[in-house]
PDB file of C-alpha atoms in Angstrom:
ATOM      1  CA  MET A  30    -123.878 -39.164  32.619  1.00 84.00           C
ATOM      2  CA  ASN A  31    -121.310 -41.422  34.217  1.00 86.00           C
ATOM      3  CA  ASP A  32    -121.317 -45.139  34.932  1.00 87.00           C
ATOM      4  CA  ALA A  33    -122.844 -44.624  38.385  1.00 89.00           C
ATOM      5  CA  ASP A  34    -125.905 -42.967  36.765  1.00 94.00           C
ATOM      6  CA  ILE A  35    -126.570 -45.646  34.161  1.00 96.00           C
ATOM      7  CA  GLY A  36    -128.516 -48.060  36.384  1.00 96.00           C
ATOM      8  CA  ALA A  37    -130.940 -45.356  37.487  1.00 96.00           C
ATOM      9  CA  ALA A  38    -131.347 -44.163  33.880  1.00 97.00           C
ATOM     10  CA  ALA A  39    -132.118 -47.699  32.687  1.00 97.00           C
ATOM     11  CA  ARG A  40    -134.697 -48.159  35.456  1.00 97.00           C
ATOM     12  CA  LEU A  41    -136.343 -44.829  34.590  1.00 98.00           C
ATOM     13  CA  LEU A  42    -136.443 -45.778  30.904  1.00 97.00           C
ATOM     14  CA  GLU A  43    -138.110 -49.103  31.698  1.00 97.00           C
ATOM     15  CA  VAL A  44    -140.720 -47.611  34.047  1.00 97.00           C
ATOM     16  CA  LEU A  45    -141.672 -44.844  31.613  1.00 97.00           C
ATOM     17  CA  GLY A  46    -141.571 -47.130  28.596  1.00 96.00           C
ATOM     18  CA  ARG A  47    -143.931 -49.613  30.192  1.00 95.00           C
ATOM     19  CA  GLU A  48    -146.289 -46.835  31.263  1.00 95.00           C
ATOM     20  CA  TYR A  49    -146.342 -44.701  28.121  1.00 94.00           C
ATOM     21  CA  PHE A  50    -145.570 -46.675  24.977  1.00 93.00           C
ATOM     22  CA  LEU A  51    -144.773 -50.356  25.432  1.00 95.00           C
ATOM     23  CA  GLY A  52    -148.465 -51.163  25.827  1.00 91.00           C
ATOM     24  CA  THR A  53    -148.773 -51.256  22.028  1.00 87.00           C
ATOM     25  CA  CYS A  54    -146.304 -54.176  21.904  1.00 92.00           C
ATOM     26  CA  SER A  55    -146.711 -57.821  22.674  1.00 93.00           C
ATOM     27  CA  PRO A  56    -145.250 -58.799  26.070  1.00 94.00           C
ATOM     28  CA  GLY A  57    -142.287 -60.383  24.277  1.00 95.00           C
ATOM     29  CA  GLN A  58    -141.648 -57.243  22.218  1.00 95.00           C
ATOM     30  CA  ALA A  59    -141.864 -55.067  25.352  1.00 95.00           C
ATOM     31  CA  ASP A  60    -139.419 -57.320  27.206  1.00 95.00           C
ATOM     32  CA  ALA A  61    -137.044 -57.234  24.209  1.00 95.00           C
ATOM     33  CA  PHE A  62    -137.174 -53.416  24.184  1.00 96.00           C
ATOM     34  CA  VAL A  63    -136.346 -53.318  27.894  1.00 96.00           C
ATOM     35  CA  ARG A  64    -133.410 -55.715  27.392  1.00 95.00           C
ATOM     36  CA  GLU A  65    -132.168 -53.621  24.439  1.00 95.00           C
ATOM     37  CA  ASN A  66    -132.198 -50.517  26.668  1.00 96.00           C
ATOM     38  CA  ASP A  67    -130.983 -51.904  29.990  1.00 97.00           C
ATOM     39  CA  ALA A  68    -127.913 -50.689  31.891  1.00 97.00           C
ATOM     40  CA  GLN A  69    -125.555 -52.900  29.898  1.00 97.00           C
ATOM     41  CA  ALA A  70    -126.987 -51.569  26.623  1.00 97.00           C
ATOM     42  CA  LEU A  71    -126.666 -47.959  27.815  1.00 97.00           C
ATOM     43  CA  ARG A  72    -123.027 -48.614  28.705  1.00 97.00           C
ATOM     44  CA  ARG A  73    -122.440 -49.935  25.163  1.00 96.00           C
ATOM     45  CA  LEU A  74    -124.098 -46.856  23.654  1.00 97.00           C
ATOM     46  CA  VAL A  75    -121.872 -44.559  25.705  1.00 96.00           C
ATOM     47  CA  ALA A  76    -118.816 -46.604  24.666  1.00 96.00           C
ATOM     48  CA  ASP A  77    -119.954 -46.277  21.036  1.00 97.00           C
ATOM     49  CA  GLY A  78    -119.960 -42.482  21.297  1.00 96.00           C
ATOM     50  CA  TYR A  79    -123.563 -41.664  22.157  1.00 97.00           C
ATOM     51  CA  VAL A  80    -123.566 -38.591  24.375  1.00 97.00           C
ATOM     52  CA  TYR A  81    -125.837 -38.614  27.433  1.00 97.00           C
ATOM     53  CA  HIS A  82    -126.752 -35.770  29.767  1.00 97.00           C
ATOM     54  CA  LEU A  83    -128.885 -36.015  32.880  1.00 97.00           C
ATOM     55  CA  ALA A  84    -130.887 -33.729  35.109  1.00 97.00           C
ATOM     56  CA  GLU A  85    -131.227 -34.106  38.847  1.00 96.00           C
ATOM     57  CA  ILE A  86    -133.635 -32.504  41.274  1.00 95.00           C
ATOM     58  CA  ASP A  87    -132.764 -32.704  44.968  1.00 94.00           C
ATOM     59  CA  GLY A  88    -130.147 -35.364  44.205  1.00 92.00           C
ATOM     60  CA  ALA A  89    -132.560 -37.666  42.366  1.00 93.00           C
ATOM     61  CA  LEU A  90    -132.567 -38.426  38.656  1.00 96.00           C
ATOM     62  CA  ALA A  91    -135.189 -36.214  37.013  1.00 97.00           C
ATOM     63  CA  GLY A  92    -134.462 -37.206  33.427  1.00 98.00           C
ATOM     64  CA  PHE A  93    -131.860 -37.830  30.758  1.00 98.00           C
ATOM     65  CA  ILE A  94    -131.210 -37.330  27.067  1.00 98.00           C
ATOM     66  CA  GLY A  95    -129.013 -39.358  24.739  1.00 98.00           C
ATOM     67  CA  MET A  96    -127.761 -38.068  21.388  1.00 98.00           C
ATOM     68  CA  ARG A  97    -126.407 -40.110  18.481  1.00 97.00           C
ATOM     69  CA  GLU A  98    -123.911 -38.507  16.102  1.00 96.00           C
ATOM     70  CA  ARG A  99    -124.725 -34.981  17.352  1.00 94.00           C
ATOM     71  CA  ARG A 100    -127.951 -35.020  15.352  1.00 96.00           C
ATOM     72  CA  HIS A 101    -130.437 -37.618  16.550  1.00 98.00           C
ATOM     73  CA  VAL A 102    -132.262 -37.627  19.901  1.00 98.00           C
ATOM     74  CA  TYR A 103    -131.976 -41.304  20.753  1.00 98.00           C
ATOM     75  CA  HIS A 104    -133.430 -41.166  24.277  1.00 98.00           C
ATOM     76  CA  LEU A 105    -135.254 -38.435  26.184  1.00 98.00           C
ATOM     77  CA  PHE A 106    -137.011 -39.489  29.347  1.00 98.00           C
ATOM     78  CA  VAL A 107    -138.264 -37.378  32.250  1.00 98.00           C
ATOM     79  CA  ALA A 108    -139.473 -38.910  35.520  1.00 97.00           C
ATOM     80  CA  LYS A 109    -143.250 -38.738  35.808  1.00 96.00           C
ATOM     81  CA  GLU A 110    -143.145 -36.504  38.890  1.00 96.00           C
ATOM     82  CA  CYS A 111    -140.854 -34.068  37.044  1.00 96.00           C
ATOM     83  CA  GLN A 112    -142.841 -33.805  33.819  1.00 95.00           C
ATOM     84  CA  ARG A 113    -144.333 -30.434  32.840  1.00 94.00           C
ATOM     85  CA  ARG A 114    -141.654 -28.639  34.860  1.00 95.00           C
ATOM     86  CA  GLY A 115    -139.302 -27.762  31.991  1.00 96.00           C
ATOM     87  CA  VAL A 116    -136.876 -30.624  32.606  1.00 98.00           C
ATOM     88  CA  GLY A 117    -137.230 -32.070  29.095  1.00 97.00           C
ATOM     89  CA  ARG A 118    -136.824 -28.641  27.517  1.00 98.00           C
ATOM     90  CA  ARG A 119    -133.695 -27.899  29.534  1.00 98.00           C
ATOM     91  CA  LEU A 120    -132.219 -31.291  28.681  1.00 98.00           C
ATOM     92  CA  TRP A 121    -132.924 -30.714  24.984  1.00 98.00           C
ATOM     93  CA  GLU A 122    -131.506 -27.186  25.001  1.00 98.00           C
ATOM     94  CA  HIS A 123    -128.348 -28.355  26.782  1.00 98.00           C
ATOM     95  CA  ALA A 124    -127.834 -31.349  24.472  1.00 98.00           C
ATOM     96  CA  ARG A 125    -128.464 -29.179  21.405  1.00 97.00           C
ATOM     97  CA  GLN A 126    -125.962 -26.570  22.601  1.00 97.00           C
ATOM     98  CA  VAL A 127    -123.301 -29.221  23.255  1.00 97.00           C
ATOM     99  CA  ALA A 128    -123.939 -30.789  19.835  1.00 97.00           C
ATOM    100  CA  MET A 129    -123.678 -27.406  18.115  1.00 95.00           C
ATOM    101  CA  GLN A 130    -120.417 -26.652  19.929  1.00 96.00           C
ATOM    102  CA  GLY A 131    -119.178 -30.024  18.699  1.00 95.00           C
ATOM    103  CA  GLY A 132    -119.900 -29.210  15.060  1.00 94.00           C
ATOM    104  CA  ALA A 133    -123.561 -30.178  14.520  1.00 93.00           C
ATOM    105  CA  ASP A 134    -125.235 -28.407  11.604  1.00 93.00           C
ATOM    106  CA  GLY A 135    -128.410 -27.541  13.535  1.00 93.00           C
ATOM    107  CA  VAL A 136    -130.670 -30.192  11.998  1.00 95.00           C
ATOM    108  CA  PHE A 137    -131.838 -32.799  14.507  1.00 97.00           C
ATOM    109  CA  THR A 138    -134.143 -35.805  14.281  1.00 97.00           C
ATOM    110  CA  VAL A 139    -136.099 -37.944  16.716  1.00 98.00           C
ATOM    111  CA  ASN A 140    -138.465 -40.907  16.516  1.00 97.00           C
ATOM    112  CA  ALA A 141    -141.084 -39.745  19.004  1.00 97.00           C
ATOM    113  CA  SER A 142    -143.609 -41.965  20.719  1.00 95.00           C
ATOM    114  CA  ASN A 143    -147.221 -40.912  20.265  1.00 94.00           C
ATOM    115  CA  TYR A 144    -147.209 -39.677  23.854  1.00 94.00           C
ATOM    116  CA  ALA A 145    -144.125 -37.484  23.283  1.00 96.00           C
ATOM    117  CA  VAL A 146    -145.168 -35.803  20.008  1.00 97.00           C
ATOM    118  CA  PRO A 147    -146.727 -32.724  21.690  1.00 96.00           C
ATOM    119  CA  MET A 148    -143.598 -32.174  23.777  1.00 97.00           C
ATOM    120  CA  TYR A 149    -141.336 -32.372  20.731  1.00 98.00           C
ATOM    121  CA  GLU A 150    -143.648 -30.041  18.813  1.00 97.00           C
ATOM    122  CA  SER A 151    -143.347 -27.542  21.683  1.00 96.00           C
ATOM    123  CA  LEU A 152    -139.556 -27.707  21.193  1.00 97.00           C
ATOM    124  CA  GLY A 153    -139.895 -26.861  17.485  1.00 95.00           C
ATOM    125  CA  PHE A 154    -139.785 -30.346  15.942  1.00 97.00           C
ATOM    126  CA  VAL A 155    -142.181 -31.100  13.072  1.00 95.00           C
ATOM    127  CA  ARG A 156    -143.302 -34.423  11.676  1.00 94.00           C
ATOM    128  CA  ALA A 157    -141.133 -35.614   8.819  1.00 93.00           C
ATOM    129  CA  ALA A 158    -143.219 -38.681   7.930  1.00 94.00           C
ATOM    130  CA  ALA A 159    -146.343 -40.534   8.961  1.00 95.00           C
ATOM    131  CA  MET A 160    -146.398 -42.627  12.123  1.00 96.00           C
ATOM    132  CA  GLN A 161    -144.539 -45.901  11.673  1.00 96.00           C
ATOM    133  CA  THR A 162    -144.396 -49.164  13.589  1.00 93.00           C
ATOM    134  CA  LYS A 163    -141.385 -51.407  14.138  1.00 92.00           C
ATOM    135  CA  ASN A 164    -141.277 -54.386  16.504  1.00 88.00           C
ATOM    136  CA  GLY A 165    -144.673 -53.339  17.849  1.00 90.00           C
ATOM    137  CA  LEU A 166    -143.492 -49.819  18.717  1.00 92.00           C
ATOM    138  CA  ALA A 167    -145.323 -46.877  17.170  1.00 93.00           C
ATOM    139  CA  PHE A 168    -143.120 -43.859  16.469  1.00 95.00           C
ATOM    140  CA  ASN A 169    -143.258 -40.573  14.619  1.00 97.00           C
ATOM    141  CA  PRO A 170    -140.197 -39.413  12.648  1.00 97.00           C
ATOM    142  CA  MET A 171    -139.681 -35.719  13.453  1.00 97.00           C
ATOM    143  CA  ILE A 172    -137.119 -33.103  12.499  1.00 96.00           C
ATOM    144  CA  PHE A 173    -135.860 -29.837  13.988  1.00 96.00           C
ATOM    145  CA  GLY A 174    -134.021 -27.032  12.234  1.00 90.00           C
ATOM    146  CA  GLN A 175    -135.096 -27.670   8.676  1.00 74.00           C
ATOM    147  CA  SER A 176    -137.960 -25.904   6.927  1.00 57.00           C
ATOM    148  CA  LEU A 177    -140.139 -28.857   5.990  1.00 53.00           C
ATOM    149  CA  GLY A 178    -143.383 -27.438   7.279  1.00 51.00           C
ATOM    150  CA  PRO A 179    -145.865 -29.835   8.817  1.00 53.00           C
ATOM    151  CA  PHE A 180    -146.058 -33.303   7.284  1.00 49.00           C
ATOM    152  CA  VAL A 181    -149.159 -33.498   5.108  1.00 47.00           C
ATOM    153  CA  GLY A 182    -150.125 -36.928   6.481  1.00 50.00           C
ATOM    154  CA  ALA A 183    -149.967 -35.802  10.119  1.00 46.00           C
ATOM    155  CA  PRO A 184    -153.110 -36.508  12.138  1.00 45.00           C
TER     156      PRO A 184
END
């Protein structure tokens, strides 16, 4: 992802966030999340070493993934019209391959929204802890590549 892509990625993140998981937050918490993930924030993350990859379909942004420290899925968003078409899986497989080539040990984590848990499970992630809430956001700590088995407290 280059600087020219960041604005579109930030807009996609906001649209999907408001539709799928920011409804559990107060309006102030939702607005704070959007500010903390706007184009300027994405530029800072890239400058800090987060690695982003994007997918396009017919020249339009279909989705993107951001990785922190070659082991944590920080962002993974797929445009609504591109969901259930394998875009998220291809983004994950590409980001995982790049991380492994860069020295990752094969264990990856993510804090998945309730909406995204089934998708991450289809990729091989398992719950590592019960659902948590921070700043009004519900998330599910998940892990890939480590034999934990399913979390006992999983719903």
